[in-house]
Amino acid sequence: MCGIFGCILKKGLVAPQILDGLKRLEYRGYDSIGVATLHSGIIEIRKDKGTIQEVTEKLKINEMKGTIGIGHTRWATHGAPNMINAHPHTDTHGKIAVIHNGVIENFLELKQELIEKGHIFLSKTDTEIIPHLIEEELKQNKILKLAILNALKRLIGSYALAVISSLEPDKIICARYESPLVLGISNDGLYCASDVPAIRPYTNKVIYLRNGELATLKVDGYEIIKISDSTVIHRDFEEIEWTLQESEKQDYDHYMLKEIFEQPISLKNGLWLQEQYVDLLTQFLDRGKEVLLLGAGTSNHACIAGSYIFSKLARLTAYPVISSEFIECYGSSIGIDSVILAVSQSGETYDTLKAVDHARMRAATVLGLTNTVGSTLTRVSRAYLIQQSGPEIGVAATKTFTSQVIVLTQIALKLAKLRGKLSQDELDEYEKNLYNIPYWVETVLNRTYLNIKSIAKKYKNSKLFLFLGRGISSATAMEGRLKLLEITYIPCLAYPAGESKHGPISVVEEKVPCVFICPKGSTRSEIIGSIMEIKARGARIISICEEGDSEIIQLSDDVVEMPKGIPDLLSPIPYIVPLQLLSYELALIKKLDPDKPRNLAKSVTVP
Ligand code: M6R
């Protein structure tokens, strides 16, 4: 939610680099953008509602002077997306400019206090109180860093922020609490940003700022301190392994399509996990009296798939829980014997981290599965695994879902082995199939895309889609539904197929498309029954089934045929791919940008 970027260069204009950084952070929000630079001792701000390209062209942001600057791309939380509410925000005299990602929960109270002291506010944002608080603190304390520290201590909520000031024009001061912030170190300058891809074109040396830390960046170096007591923290940089190319669109029209097609590679990478960490997670899981799989959105769907996999392979009951419901539902019952495996691509999702915090307070063991090295989830987990998907920029999660499922399967297999729940032959067979997954996905990508394009054209005017599957395929159905509705805005329903007769079937009428996910498996006869029930009500049946499955093919209006031999339990990985492509194609037909669905942001770091 919101992307922030700051940069201080030894020489050259900073504005083009800020714009480039913001483009790479656009996935975090795209309601408005703004840039502030410092030159000749004054702060200049250009900002407006609209995309980076529109606002840059209109306001000629790339021509702004100065070697120090900050920029922001917004996902509105407080106040409509318009020019006044766009960041940066300033104090009364325009001497302090602030960009912010997060939510200040006590802003109304602080605003009232500041108004009583004579401060005038222009925007409806929570952020605007920050420069005014700093201004107020500067009256007592002339040093910018100390004024910022005092101001931060008054904030309740979450923030990653960066400040520049004409009073001390040689620095950027940035800080974080609950929202992510990373520093970049290069020979040409220093950077701060919400995420690594924004900095990656300029350096591979990064430092992940931790909760409650403040950094001062100057051309000749940086200093990190704790906000609570100003203790200096000595932390060296880490080197990022992935290349710039990996976080760029290359020849694809959209990140989403690129990321869908990257799955054979990301899945192969997901098979190269460090054995000792998988063992560690497995041991913790084995000791748990109860195991909960925690996640939001797509990560929750990976957890639903994971619960079937853990149960069937390792004979372990693992409940999938939606992060935002965790505290209400299980907050009072979990304790020292509970193990929580939190799954989060970003490792920064507010709902997931809040649930994790609660679990830790109750002495539960927290484990993590994330795609983001250095994320908060890695720091609060007792042990964690990195899923190795590489950067995912499209707001709709694609390759990170399949990676999460492949990693959860490996953990379940280890656990099955540890608990002696599968024979060596069974283990070998699953392992062999697991290593086949990237090839199956590659085959699906090569063989089905044209067919899916024509299915998308056929159903482009449908006002409702249903997704149904049995067993583990109900997780695939839910993820297929989420993909379609989040990037095409078409209302969709998804249910375990057996549930359809308990209510959802009432929405079925002539020509409503109903997508059935039907790999060959133990639920086969039931899924055929469900197809017949829905078909009898006039729905159009789109089946994702095994190649040559004549019974299903005959019942269907449209079919996507999948490679033979994919075991039911591993099916969510290849079977989600046609649904990702279908959503992408329908978004294009509707002339929507699949990378930037309305009202959404990649990383949801607010309550
Ligand atoms: O970073 P996380 O995996 O914790 O994110 C969770 C959800 O916000 C995310 O999966 C979201 O639902 C995506 N838009 C799905 O495509």
Coordinates of C-alpha atoms and ligand atoms in Angstrom, one line a residue:
M1 CA 0.0 0.0 0.0
C2 CA 1.7 3.1 -1.3
G3 CA 5.3 3.1 -2.5
I4 CA 7.9 5.4 -1.2
F5 CA 11.3 6.1 -2.7
G6 CA 14.1 8.5 -1.7
C7 CA 17.4 9.2 -3.3
I8 CA 20.5 11.2 -2.6
L9 CA 23.1 11.4 -5.4
K10 CA 26.7 12.6 -5.5
K11 CA 25.9 14.3 -8.9
G12 CA 23.1 14.5 -11.5
L13 CA 19.4 15.1 -11.3
V14 CA 17.6 12.9 -8.8
A15 CA 14.1 13.3 -10.3
P16 CA 14.5 10.8 -13.2
Q17 CA 15.7 8.1 -10.7
I18 CA 12.8 8.8 -8.4
L19 CA 10.3 8.4 -11.3
D20 CA 12.0 5.2 -12.3
G21 CA 11.8 3.9 -8.7
L22 CA 8.2 4.9 -8.5
K23 CA 7.4 3.0 -11.7
R24 CA 8.8 -0.1 -10.1
L25 CA 6.6 0.5 -7.0
E26 CA 3.4 1.3 -8.9
Y27 CA 2.1 -2.1 -8.0
R28 CA 1.8 -0.8 -4.4
G29 CA -0.7 1.9 -5.4
Y30 CA -1.5 4.1 -8.3
D31 CA -4.0 6.7 -7.2
S32 CA -1.7 9.7 -7.4
I33 CA 2.0 10.4 -7.4
G34 CA 4.3 13.2 -6.1
V35 CA 7.9 14.2 -5.9
A36 CA 9.8 16.6 -3.8
T37 CA 13.4 17.7 -4.5
L38 CA 15.7 20.1 -2.7
H39 CA 17.7 22.6 -4.6
S40 CA 19.2 26.1 -3.9
G41 CA 18.0 25.6 -0.3
I42 CA 14.3 25.2 -1.1
I43 CA 11.9 22.3 -1.4
E44 CA 10.0 22.0 -4.7
I45 CA 7.0 19.7 -4.9
R46 CA 5.1 18.5 -8.0
K47 CA 2.2 16.1 -7.4
D48 CA -1.2 15.2 -8.8
K49 CA -3.8 12.5 -9.2
G50 CA -3.1 10.1 -12.1
T51 CA -0.6 7.6 -13.3
I52 CA 3.2 8.3 -13.2
Q53 CA 3.2 8.8 -16.9
E54 CA 0.3 11.3 -17.0
V55 CA 1.5 13.3 -14.0
T56 CA 5.1 13.4 -15.2
E57 CA 4.1 14.6 -18.7
K58 CA 1.8 17.2 -17.2
L59 CA 4.1 18.6 -14.5
K60 CA 7.4 17.8 -16.2
I61 CA 8.6 16.1 -13.0
N62 CA 11.7 14.7 -14.7
E63 CA 13.0 18.2 -15.2
M64 CA 12.9 19.0 -11.4
K65 CA 16.3 20.2 -10.2
G66 CA 18.3 18.8 -7.2
T67 CA 20.4 15.8 -6.2
I68 CA 18.2 15.0 -3.1
G69 CA 14.5 14.0 -3.4
I70 CA 11.7 11.8 -2.3
G71 CA 8.7 10.4 -4.2
H72 CA 5.5 8.6 -3.5
T73 CA 2.9 6.5 -5.3
R74 CA -0.4 6.4 -3.4
W75 CA -3.0 3.9 -2.5
A76 CA -5.6 6.0 -0.8
T77 CA -6.5 5.2 2.8
H78 CA -7.5 8.6 4.3
G79 CA -8.9 11.1 1.8
A80 CA -9.9 10.8 -1.8
P81 CA -7.3 10.3 -4.5
N82 CA -6.7 13.9 -5.6
M83 CA -3.9 16.5 -5.9
I84 CA -4.3 17.9 -2.4
N85 CA -4.2 14.5 -0.7
A86 CA -1.2 13.3 -2.9
H87 CA 2.1 13.0 -1.1
P88 CA 4.6 14.7 -0.3
H89 CA 3.0 16.7 2.5
T90 CA 4.6 19.7 4.1
D91 CA 4.6 21.7 7.3
T92 CA 3.2 25.3 7.4
H93 CA 6.2 26.9 5.7
G94 CA 7.1 24.3 3.2
K95 CA 10.4 23.6 4.9
I96 CA 9.7 19.9 5.7
A97 CA 8.4 17.4 3.2
V98 CA 7.2 13.9 4.1
I99 CA 6.2 10.8 2.2
H100 CA 4.5 8.0 4.1
N101 CA 3.3 4.4 3.7
G102 CA 1.0 3.1 6.5
V103 CA -1.8 4.4 8.7
I104 CA -1.5 6.8 11.6
E105 CA -4.3 5.6 13.9
N106 CA -4.2 8.6 16.3
F107 CA -4.0 11.3 13.6
L108 CA -7.3 12.9 14.5
E109 CA -6.3 13.5 18.1
L110 CA -2.9 14.8 17.0
K111 CA -4.4 17.0 14.3
Q112 CA -6.8 18.6 16.8
E113 CA -3.9 19.3 19.1
L114 CA -1.9 20.9 16.3
I115 CA -4.9 22.9 15.0
E116 CA -5.2 24.4 18.5
K117 CA -1.6 25.4 18.3
G118 CA -2.3 27.3 15.0
H119 CA -1.4 24.7 12.4
I120 CA -3.5 24.8 9.2
F121 CA -4.1 21.6 7.3
L122 CA -4.8 21.3 3.6
S123 CA -5.5 17.6 3.1
K124 CA -7.7 14.9 4.5
T125 CA -4.7 12.6 5.0
D126 CA -3.3 11.2 8.2
T127 CA 0.2 11.8 6.8
E128 CA 0.0 15.6 6.9
I129 CA 0.2 15.7 10.7
I130 CA 3.7 14.3 10.5
P131 CA 5.5 17.4 9.0
H132 CA 3.4 19.6 11.3
L133 CA 4.5 17.5 14.3
I134 CA 8.1 17.8 13.2
E135 CA 7.7 21.5 12.8
E136 CA 6.3 21.8 16.3
E137 CA 9.1 19.7 17.7
L138 CA 11.7 21.9 15.9
K139 CA 10.5 24.8 18.0
Q140 CA 11.9 23.0 21.1
N141 CA 14.8 21.2 19.4
K142 CA 16.7 22.6 16.5
I143 CA 18.2 19.3 15.2
L144 CA 16.0 17.7 12.5
K145 CA 16.8 14.1 13.5
L146 CA 15.8 14.8 17.1
A147 CA 12.7 16.5 16.1
I148 CA 11.7 13.6 13.9
L149 CA 12.5 11.1 16.6
N150 CA 10.2 13.0 19.1
A151 CA 7.5 13.2 16.5
L152 CA 7.7 9.5 15.7
K153 CA 7.3 8.7 19.4
R154 CA 3.9 10.3 19.3
L155 CA 2.6 8.2 16.4
I156 CA 0.4 5.2 16.9
G157 CA 0.0 3.1 13.9
S158 CA 2.2 2.0 11.0
Y159 CA 4.7 3.9 8.9
A160 CA 7.5 3.8 6.5
L161 CA 8.4 7.4 5.8
A162 CA 11.1 9.6 4.4
V163 CA 11.7 13.3 5.2
I164 CA 13.6 16.0 3.6
S165 CA 14.0 19.5 4.9
S166 CA 15.4 22.8 3.7
L167 CA 16.7 23.4 7.2
E168 CA 19.2 20.5 6.8
P169 CA 19.4 20.1 3.0
D170 CA 22.1 17.5 3.0
K171 CA 20.1 14.5 4.1
I172 CA 17.1 12.2 3.9
I173 CA 15.8 10.8 7.1
C174 CA 13.7 7.7 6.9
A175 CA 12.1 5.4 9.5
R176 CA 9.8 2.4 9.7
Y177 CA 7.4 0.8 12.0
E178 CA 5.2 -2.1 10.7
S179 CA 5.6 -0.9 7.0
P180 CA 8.6 -2.1 5.0
L181 CA 11.6 0.0 4.1
V182 CA 14.9 -1.0 2.5
L183 CA 18.1 1.1 2.0
G184 CA 20.3 0.8 -1.1
I185 CA 24.0 1.6 -1.1
S186 CA 25.8 2.4 -4.3
N187 CA 28.9 4.3 -5.4
D188 CA 26.8 7.1 -6.8
G189 CA 24.4 7.6 -3.9
L190 CA 22.1 6.2 -1.3
Y191 CA 18.4 5.1 -1.6
C192 CA 15.5 4.2 0.5
A193 CA 12.4 2.5 -0.9
S194 CA 9.4 0.3 0.0
D195 CA 10.8 -2.6 -1.8
V196 CA 14.0 -4.0 -3.4
P197 CA 12.9 -3.9 -7.2
A198 CA 12.8 -0.1 -7.0
I199 CA 16.4 0.1 -6.0
R200 CA 17.7 -2.8 -8.0
P201 CA 18.7 -0.9 -11.2
Y202 CA 21.1 1.2 -9.1
T203 CA 22.6 -1.3 -6.7
N204 CA 22.4 -4.9 -5.4
K205 CA 23.6 -3.8 -1.9
V206 CA 20.7 -3.4 0.4
I207 CA 20.0 -3.1 4.1
Y208 CA 16.5 -4.0 5.5
L209 CA 15.5 -1.5 8.0
R210 CA 13.8 -3.2 11.0
N211 CA 10.8 -2.1 13.0
G212 CA 11.4 0.9 15.1
E213 CA 14.6 2.0 13.3
L214 CA 15.5 5.4 11.8
A215 CA 18.2 6.0 9.2
T216 CA 19.9 9.1 8.1
L217 CA 21.2 9.1 4.6
K218 CA 23.9 11.5 3.4
V219 CA 26.1 11.3 0.2
D220 CA 29.0 10.1 2.2
G221 CA 27.3 7.4 4.3
Y222 CA 24.4 6.3 6.5
E223 CA 23.6 5.9 10.2
I224 CA 20.9 3.7 11.6
I225 CA 19.5 4.2 15.1
K226 CA 16.7 2.8 17.3
I227 CA 13.8 5.2 17.6
S228 CA 13.2 4.2 21.2
D229 CA 16.6 5.1 22.7
S230 CA 18.8 6.3 19.8
T231 CA 21.2 3.4 20.1
V232 CA 23.4 3.2 17.0
I233 CA 22.9 0.0 15.0
H234 CA 25.8 -1.4 13.0
R235 CA 24.4 -3.4 10.1
D236 CA 26.2 -4.2 6.9
F237 CA 24.5 -4.5 3.6
E238 CA 23.3 -7.8 2.0
E239 CA 23.8 -8.6 -1.6
I240 CA 20.6 -9.3 -3.7
E241 CA 21.0 -12.3 -5.8
W242 CA 18.4 -11.8 -8.5
T243 CA 19.1 -9.7 -11.5
L244 CA 17.4 -6.6 -12.7
Q245 CA 16.0 -8.5 -15.7
E246 CA 14.1 -10.7 -13.4
S247 CA 12.1 -7.7 -12.1
E248 CA 11.4 -6.2 -15.6
K249 CA 8.7 -7.0 -18.1
Q250 CA 11.1 -8.0 -20.8
D251 CA 9.1 -8.8 -24.0
Y252 CA 5.8 -9.4 -22.3
D253 CA 2.9 -6.9 -22.4
H254 CA 2.3 -7.3 -18.7
Y255 CA 4.0 -8.5 -15.6
M256 CA 1.2 -10.9 -15.0
L257 CA 1.7 -12.7 -18.3
K258 CA 5.5 -12.8 -17.7
E259 CA 5.0 -14.2 -14.2
I260 CA 2.5 -16.9 -15.5
F261 CA 5.1 -18.0 -18.1
E262 CA 7.9 -17.9 -15.5
Q263 CA 6.3 -20.7 -13.6
P264 CA 8.3 -23.6 -15.0
I265 CA 11.4 -21.8 -13.7
S266 CA 10.0 -20.6 -10.4
L267 CA 8.8 -24.1 -9.7
K268 CA 12.2 -25.6 -10.4
N269 CA 13.7 -23.0 -8.0
G270 CA 11.1 -23.9 -5.4
L271 CA 12.4 -27.5 -5.5
W272 CA 15.8 -26.4 -4.4
L273 CA 15.1 -25.7 -0.8
Q274 CA 17.7 -25.8 1.8
E275 CA 17.3 -29.2 3.4
Q276 CA 18.2 -28.2 6.9
Y277 CA 15.5 -25.5 7.0
V278 CA 12.8 -27.9 5.7
D279 CA 13.9 -30.3 8.4
L280 CA 13.6 -27.6 11.0
L281 CA 10.1 -26.6 10.0
T282 CA 9.1 -30.3 9.8
Q283 CA 10.3 -30.9 13.3
F284 CA 8.3 -27.9 14.7
L285 CA 5.2 -29.0 12.8
D286 CA 5.5 -32.6 14.1
R287 CA 5.6 -31.3 17.7
G288 CA 2.5 -29.2 17.4
K289 CA -0.6 -30.4 19.2
E290 CA -2.5 -28.4 16.6
V291 CA -1.3 -26.8 13.4
L292 CA -2.9 -23.8 11.7
L293 CA -2.0 -22.5 8.2
L294 CA -2.4 -18.8 8.1
G295 CA -2.7 -16.6 5.0
A296 CA -4.7 -13.9 3.2
G297 CA -6.0 -13.9 -0.4
T298 CA -4.0 -16.2 -2.6
S299 CA -1.8 -17.3 0.3
N300 CA -4.9 -18.5 2.0
H301 CA -5.8 -20.6 -1.0
A302 CA -2.3 -22.1 -0.9
C303 CA -3.0 -22.9 2.8
I304 CA -6.3 -24.6 1.8
A305 CA -4.5 -26.7 -0.7
G306 CA -1.8 -27.3 2.0
S307 CA -4.4 -28.6 4.5
Y308 CA -5.4 -31.4 2.1
I309 CA -1.7 -32.2 1.3
F310 CA -0.7 -32.3 5.0
S311 CA -3.6 -34.5 5.9
K312 CA -3.2 -36.9 3.0
L313 CA 0.6 -37.2 3.0
A314 CA 1.6 -36.7 6.6
R315 CA -1.7 -37.6 8.3
L316 CA -1.6 -34.2 10.0
T317 CA -4.7 -32.1 10.6
A318 CA -3.7 -28.6 9.6
Y319 CA -6.5 -26.0 9.6
P320 CA -6.3 -23.2 7.0
V321 CA -7.3 -19.9 8.5
I322 CA -7.9 -16.5 6.9
S323 CA -5.4 -14.1 8.6
S324 CA -8.0 -11.4 9.4
E325 CA -10.2 -14.0 11.1
F326 CA -7.5 -15.7 13.1
I327 CA -7.6 -13.7 16.3
E328 CA -11.4 -13.8 16.6
C329 CA -11.7 -17.5 15.8
Y330 CA -8.6 -19.1 17.4
G331 CA -7.0 -16.2 19.4
S332 CA -8.3 -17.5 22.7
S333 CA -7.7 -21.2 22.2
I334 CA -4.1 -21.3 20.8
G335 CA -1.2 -21.6 23.2
I336 CA 2.2 -23.1 23.8
D337 CA 1.4 -26.4 21.9
S338 CA 0.1 -24.6 18.8
V339 CA 2.1 -24.3 15.6
I340 CA 1.2 -21.5 13.2
L341 CA 2.6 -21.7 9.7
A342 CA 2.2 -18.2 8.3
V343 CA 2.2 -18.0 4.5
S344 CA 2.7 -14.6 2.8
Q345 CA 4.4 -13.7 -0.5
S346 CA 5.3 -10.3 0.7
G347 CA 5.9 -11.2 4.3
E348 CA 4.4 -7.8 5.1
T349 CA 0.6 -8.3 5.0
Y350 CA -0.8 -6.5 8.0
D351 CA -3.5 -9.1 8.8
T352 CA -1.1 -11.9 8.7
L353 CA 1.5 -10.1 10.9
K354 CA -1.1 -9.1 13.4
A355 CA -2.3 -12.7 13.7
V356 CA 1.4 -13.8 14.1
D357 CA 2.0 -11.2 16.8
H358 CA -1.0 -12.5 18.7
A359 CA 0.1 -16.1 18.3
R360 CA 3.6 -15.2 19.6
M361 CA 2.0 -13.5 22.6
R362 CA 0.2 -16.7 23.4
A363 CA 3.5 -18.6 23.2
A364 CA 2.6 -20.5 20.0
T365 CA 5.4 -21.5 17.7
V366 CA 5.3 -19.3 14.5
L367 CA 6.8 -20.6 11.3
G368 CA 7.0 -18.6 8.0
L369 CA 6.8 -19.2 4.3
T370 CA 7.5 -16.1 2.2
N371 CA 9.0 -14.9 -1.0
T372 CA 10.7 -11.9 0.6
V373 CA 14.1 -12.1 2.2
G374 CA 14.4 -9.6 5.0
S375 CA 10.6 -9.2 5.4
T376 CA 9.0 -8.8 8.8
L377 CA 7.6 -12.4 8.6
T378 CA 11.2 -13.7 8.4
R379 CA 12.1 -11.8 11.5
V380 CA 9.2 -12.8 13.7
S381 CA 9.2 -16.5 12.7
R382 CA 11.0 -19.1 14.8
A383 CA 12.0 -20.7 11.5
Y384 CA 11.1 -19.8 7.9
L385 CA 11.5 -20.9 4.3
I386 CA 11.9 -18.6 1.3
Q387 CA 9.8 -19.9 -1.6
Q388 CA 12.3 -18.7 -4.3
S389 CA 9.7 -17.4 -6.8
G390 CA 11.7 -14.3 -7.7
P391 CA 10.1 -10.9 -7.7
E392 CA 6.4 -10.8 -8.5
I393 CA 5.2 -7.4 -9.6
G394 CA 1.7 -8.0 -11.0
V395 CA -0.8 -7.3 -8.3
A396 CA -2.5 -10.7 -9.0
A397 CA -0.5 -13.4 -7.4
T398 CA 0.3 -16.2 -10.0
K399 CA 3.8 -17.8 -9.7
T400 CA 3.9 -17.2 -6.0
F401 CA 0.8 -19.4 -5.5
T402 CA 2.2 -22.3 -7.3
S403 CA 5.5 -22.0 -5.5
Q404 CA 3.8 -21.9 -2.1
V405 CA 2.0 -25.1 -3.0
I406 CA 5.1 -26.8 -4.2
V407 CA 7.0 -25.8 -1.0
L408 CA 4.1 -26.9 1.3
T409 CA 4.1 -30.3 -0.5
Q410 CA 7.8 -30.8 0.2
I411 CA 7.3 -30.0 3.8
A412 CA 4.4 -32.5 4.0
L413 CA 6.5 -35.2 2.3
K414 CA 9.3 -34.6 4.9
L415 CA 6.8 -34.8 7.6
A416 CA 5.3 -38.0 6.2
K417 CA 8.7 -39.5 6.2
L418 CA 9.5 -38.4 9.7
R419 CA 6.2 -39.8 11.0
G420 CA 6.5 -43.0 8.9
K421 CA 3.2 -42.3 7.2
L422 CA 4.2 -43.3 3.7
S423 CA 6.1 -46.2 2.4
Q424 CA 9.4 -45.6 0.6
D425 CA 7.8 -46.5 -2.7
E426 CA 5.0 -43.9 -2.1
L427 CA 7.6 -41.3 -1.1
D428 CA 9.7 -42.0 -4.2
E429 CA 6.6 -41.8 -6.4
Y430 CA 5.5 -38.5 -5.0
E431 CA 9.0 -37.1 -5.3
K432 CA 9.3 -38.2 -8.9
N433 CA 5.9 -36.5 -9.7
L434 CA 7.0 -33.4 -7.8
Y435 CA 10.0 -33.0 -10.1
N436 CA 7.7 -33.5 -13.1
I437 CA 5.5 -30.5 -12.1
P438 CA 7.6 -27.8 -13.8
Y439 CA 7.5 -29.8 -17.1
W440 CA 3.7 -30.4 -16.8
V441 CA 3.3 -26.6 -16.3
E442 CA 5.4 -25.9 -19.3
T443 CA 3.3 -28.3 -21.4
V444 CA 0.1 -26.6 -20.2
L445 CA 1.5 -23.2 -21.1
N446 CA 2.6 -24.4 -24.6
R447 CA -0.5 -26.4 -25.4
T448 CA -3.5 -24.6 -23.9
Y449 CA -3.1 -20.9 -24.4
L450 CA -4.7 -20.6 -27.8
N451 CA -7.7 -22.6 -26.7
I452 CA -8.0 -20.4 -23.6
K453 CA -8.0 -17.3 -25.8
S454 CA -10.9 -18.6 -27.7
I455 CA -12.8 -19.6 -24.5
A456 CA -12.2 -16.1 -23.2
K457 CA -13.7 -14.6 -26.4
K458 CA -16.7 -16.9 -26.2
Y459 CA -17.6 -15.9 -22.6
K460 CA -16.5 -12.2 -22.7
N461 CA -20.0 -10.9 -22.0
S462 CA -20.8 -13.3 -19.2
K463 CA -22.0 -11.4 -16.1
L464 CA -21.2 -14.2 -13.6
F465 CA -18.8 -17.1 -13.4
L466 CA -18.9 -20.1 -11.1
F467 CA -15.9 -22.2 -10.1
L468 CA -16.4 -25.6 -8.6
G469 CA -14.0 -28.4 -7.6
R470 CA -14.0 -31.3 -5.2
G471 CA -11.4 -32.1 -2.6
I472 CA -8.1 -30.3 -3.2
S473 CA -9.6 -28.8 -6.4
S474 CA -11.8 -26.6 -4.3
A475 CA -8.7 -24.7 -3.5
T476 CA -7.9 -24.4 -7.2
A477 CA -11.5 -23.2 -7.8
M478 CA -11.2 -20.5 -5.1
E479 CA -7.9 -19.3 -6.5
G480 CA -9.4 -19.3 -10.1
R481 CA -12.3 -17.2 -8.9
L482 CA -10.0 -14.7 -7.1
K483 CA -7.9 -14.3 -10.2
L484 CA -10.9 -13.7 -12.4
L485 CA -12.7 -11.3 -10.2
E486 CA -9.8 -9.2 -9.1
I487 CA -8.6 -8.3 -12.5
T488 CA -11.8 -8.4 -14.6
Y489 CA -14.3 -7.2 -11.9
I490 CA -16.7 -9.9 -13.0
P491 CA -18.6 -11.3 -10.0
C492 CA -17.6 -14.9 -9.4
L493 CA -18.5 -17.6 -7.0
A494 CA -16.4 -20.6 -5.9
Y495 CA -17.4 -23.5 -3.8
P496 CA -16.4 -27.1 -3.1
A497 CA -18.7 -28.7 -5.7
G498 CA -20.6 -30.7 -3.1
E499 CA -21.8 -27.4 -1.5
S500 CA -23.4 -26.1 -4.7
K501 CA -26.6 -27.9 -4.0
H502 CA -26.8 -26.3 -0.6
G503 CA -27.4 -22.9 -2.0
P504 CA -25.2 -21.6 -4.8
I505 CA -27.0 -23.6 -7.4
S506 CA -29.9 -21.1 -7.2
V507 CA -27.8 -18.6 -9.2
V508 CA -27.4 -21.0 -12.1
E509 CA -29.5 -20.1 -15.1
E510 CA -29.2 -20.5 -18.9
K511 CA -25.7 -19.9 -20.2
V512 CA -24.0 -19.1 -16.9
P513 CA -20.4 -20.3 -17.4
C514 CA -19.4 -22.8 -14.7
V515 CA -15.8 -23.8 -14.6
F516 CA -15.2 -27.3 -13.2
I517 CA -11.7 -28.4 -12.0
C518 CA -11.7 -32.1 -12.5
P519 CA -8.3 -33.9 -12.3
K520 CA -8.6 -37.6 -12.1
G521 CA -8.8 -38.7 -8.5
S522 CA -10.9 -40.0 -5.7
T523 CA -13.7 -37.5 -6.2
R524 CA -14.2 -38.2 -9.8
S525 CA -17.7 -39.8 -9.7
E526 CA -18.9 -37.0 -7.4
I527 CA -17.6 -34.3 -9.7
I528 CA -19.4 -35.9 -12.6
G529 CA -22.6 -35.8 -10.6
S530 CA -22.1 -32.1 -9.8
I531 CA -21.5 -31.3 -13.5
M532 CA -24.8 -33.0 -14.4
E533 CA -26.7 -31.1 -11.8
I534 CA -25.4 -27.8 -13.0
K535 CA -25.7 -28.7 -16.6
A536 CA -29.3 -29.7 -16.1
R537 CA -30.0 -26.0 -15.1
G538 CA -28.7 -24.7 -18.4
A539 CA -25.2 -23.6 -17.4
R540 CA -22.3 -23.7 -19.8
I541 CA -19.7 -26.2 -18.6
I542 CA -16.0 -25.3 -19.0
S543 CA -14.0 -28.3 -17.7
I544 CA -10.3 -28.4 -16.9
C545 CA -9.7 -32.1 -17.1
E546 CA -7.2 -34.8 -18.0
E547 CA -6.4 -35.2 -21.7
G548 CA -8.8 -37.8 -23.3
D549 CA -11.2 -37.9 -20.3
S550 CA -14.1 -38.7 -22.5
E551 CA -16.8 -38.8 -19.9
I552 CA -16.1 -35.2 -18.7
I553 CA -15.4 -34.0 -22.3
Q554 CA -18.8 -35.2 -23.4
L555 CA -20.6 -33.4 -20.6
S556 CA -18.7 -30.1 -21.3
D557 CA -19.3 -27.2 -23.6
D558 CA -15.6 -26.2 -23.5
V559 CA -12.6 -28.2 -22.3
V560 CA -9.0 -27.5 -21.4
E561 CA -7.2 -30.8 -21.6
M562 CA -4.3 -31.2 -19.2
P563 CA -1.3 -33.6 -19.4
K564 CA -2.0 -37.2 -18.3
G565 CA -0.7 -38.6 -15.0
I566 CA -0.9 -35.6 -12.7
P567 CA -1.8 -36.9 -9.3
D568 CA -4.9 -35.3 -7.8
L569 CA -2.9 -34.0 -4.7
L570 CA -0.4 -32.1 -6.9
S571 CA -3.1 -30.9 -9.3
P572 CA -3.6 -27.3 -8.0
I573 CA -0.2 -26.3 -9.4
P574 CA -0.7 -27.2 -13.1
Y575 CA -4.5 -26.9 -13.0
I576 CA -4.5 -23.2 -11.8
V577 CA -2.4 -22.2 -14.9
P578 CA -5.3 -22.2 -17.4
L579 CA -7.4 -20.2 -15.0
Q580 CA -4.6 -17.6 -14.6
L581 CA -4.5 -17.3 -18.4
L582 CA -8.3 -17.1 -18.7
S583 CA -8.4 -14.2 -16.3
Y584 CA -5.6 -12.5 -18.1
E585 CA -7.3 -12.8 -21.4
L586 CA -10.6 -11.7 -20.2
A587 CA -9.0 -8.6 -18.6
L588 CA -7.4 -7.8 -22.0
I589 CA -10.7 -8.2 -23.8
K590 CA -12.3 -5.8 -21.4
K591 CA -9.4 -3.4 -22.0
L592 CA -8.4 -3.5 -18.3
D593 CA -4.8 -3.4 -17.1
P594 CA -4.2 -6.8 -15.4
D595 CA -1.2 -5.5 -13.6
K596 CA -3.1 -2.8 -11.9
P597 CA -6.6 -3.8 -10.9
R598 CA -8.7 -1.0 -9.4
N599 CA -8.8 -0.4 -5.6
L600 CA -6.0 -3.0 -5.1
A601 CA -2.4 -3.0 -4.2
K602 CA 0.1 -5.8 -4.1
S603 CA 1.1 -5.6 -0.5
V604 CA -1.7 -4.8 2.0
T605 CA 0.1 -3.3 4.9
V606 CA -2.9 -1.6 6.5
P607 CA -5.7 -2.9 8.7
Ligands
M6R1 O1 1.8 -11.0 0.4 P1 0.7 -11.9 0.8 O2 0.8 -13.3 0.2 O3 0.5 -12.0 2.3 O4 -0.6 -11.2 0.2 C1 -1.9 -11.7 0.5 C2 -2.9 -11.1 -0.4 O5 -3.0 -9.8 -0.2 C3 -2.7 -11.4 -1.9 O6 -2.6 -12.8 -2.1 C4 -3.8 -10.9 -2.7 O7 -5.0 -11.5 -2.5 C5 -3.5 -10.9 -4.2 N1 -4.1 -9.8 -4.9 C6 -4.1 -12.1 -4.9 O8 -3.9 -12.1 -6.3

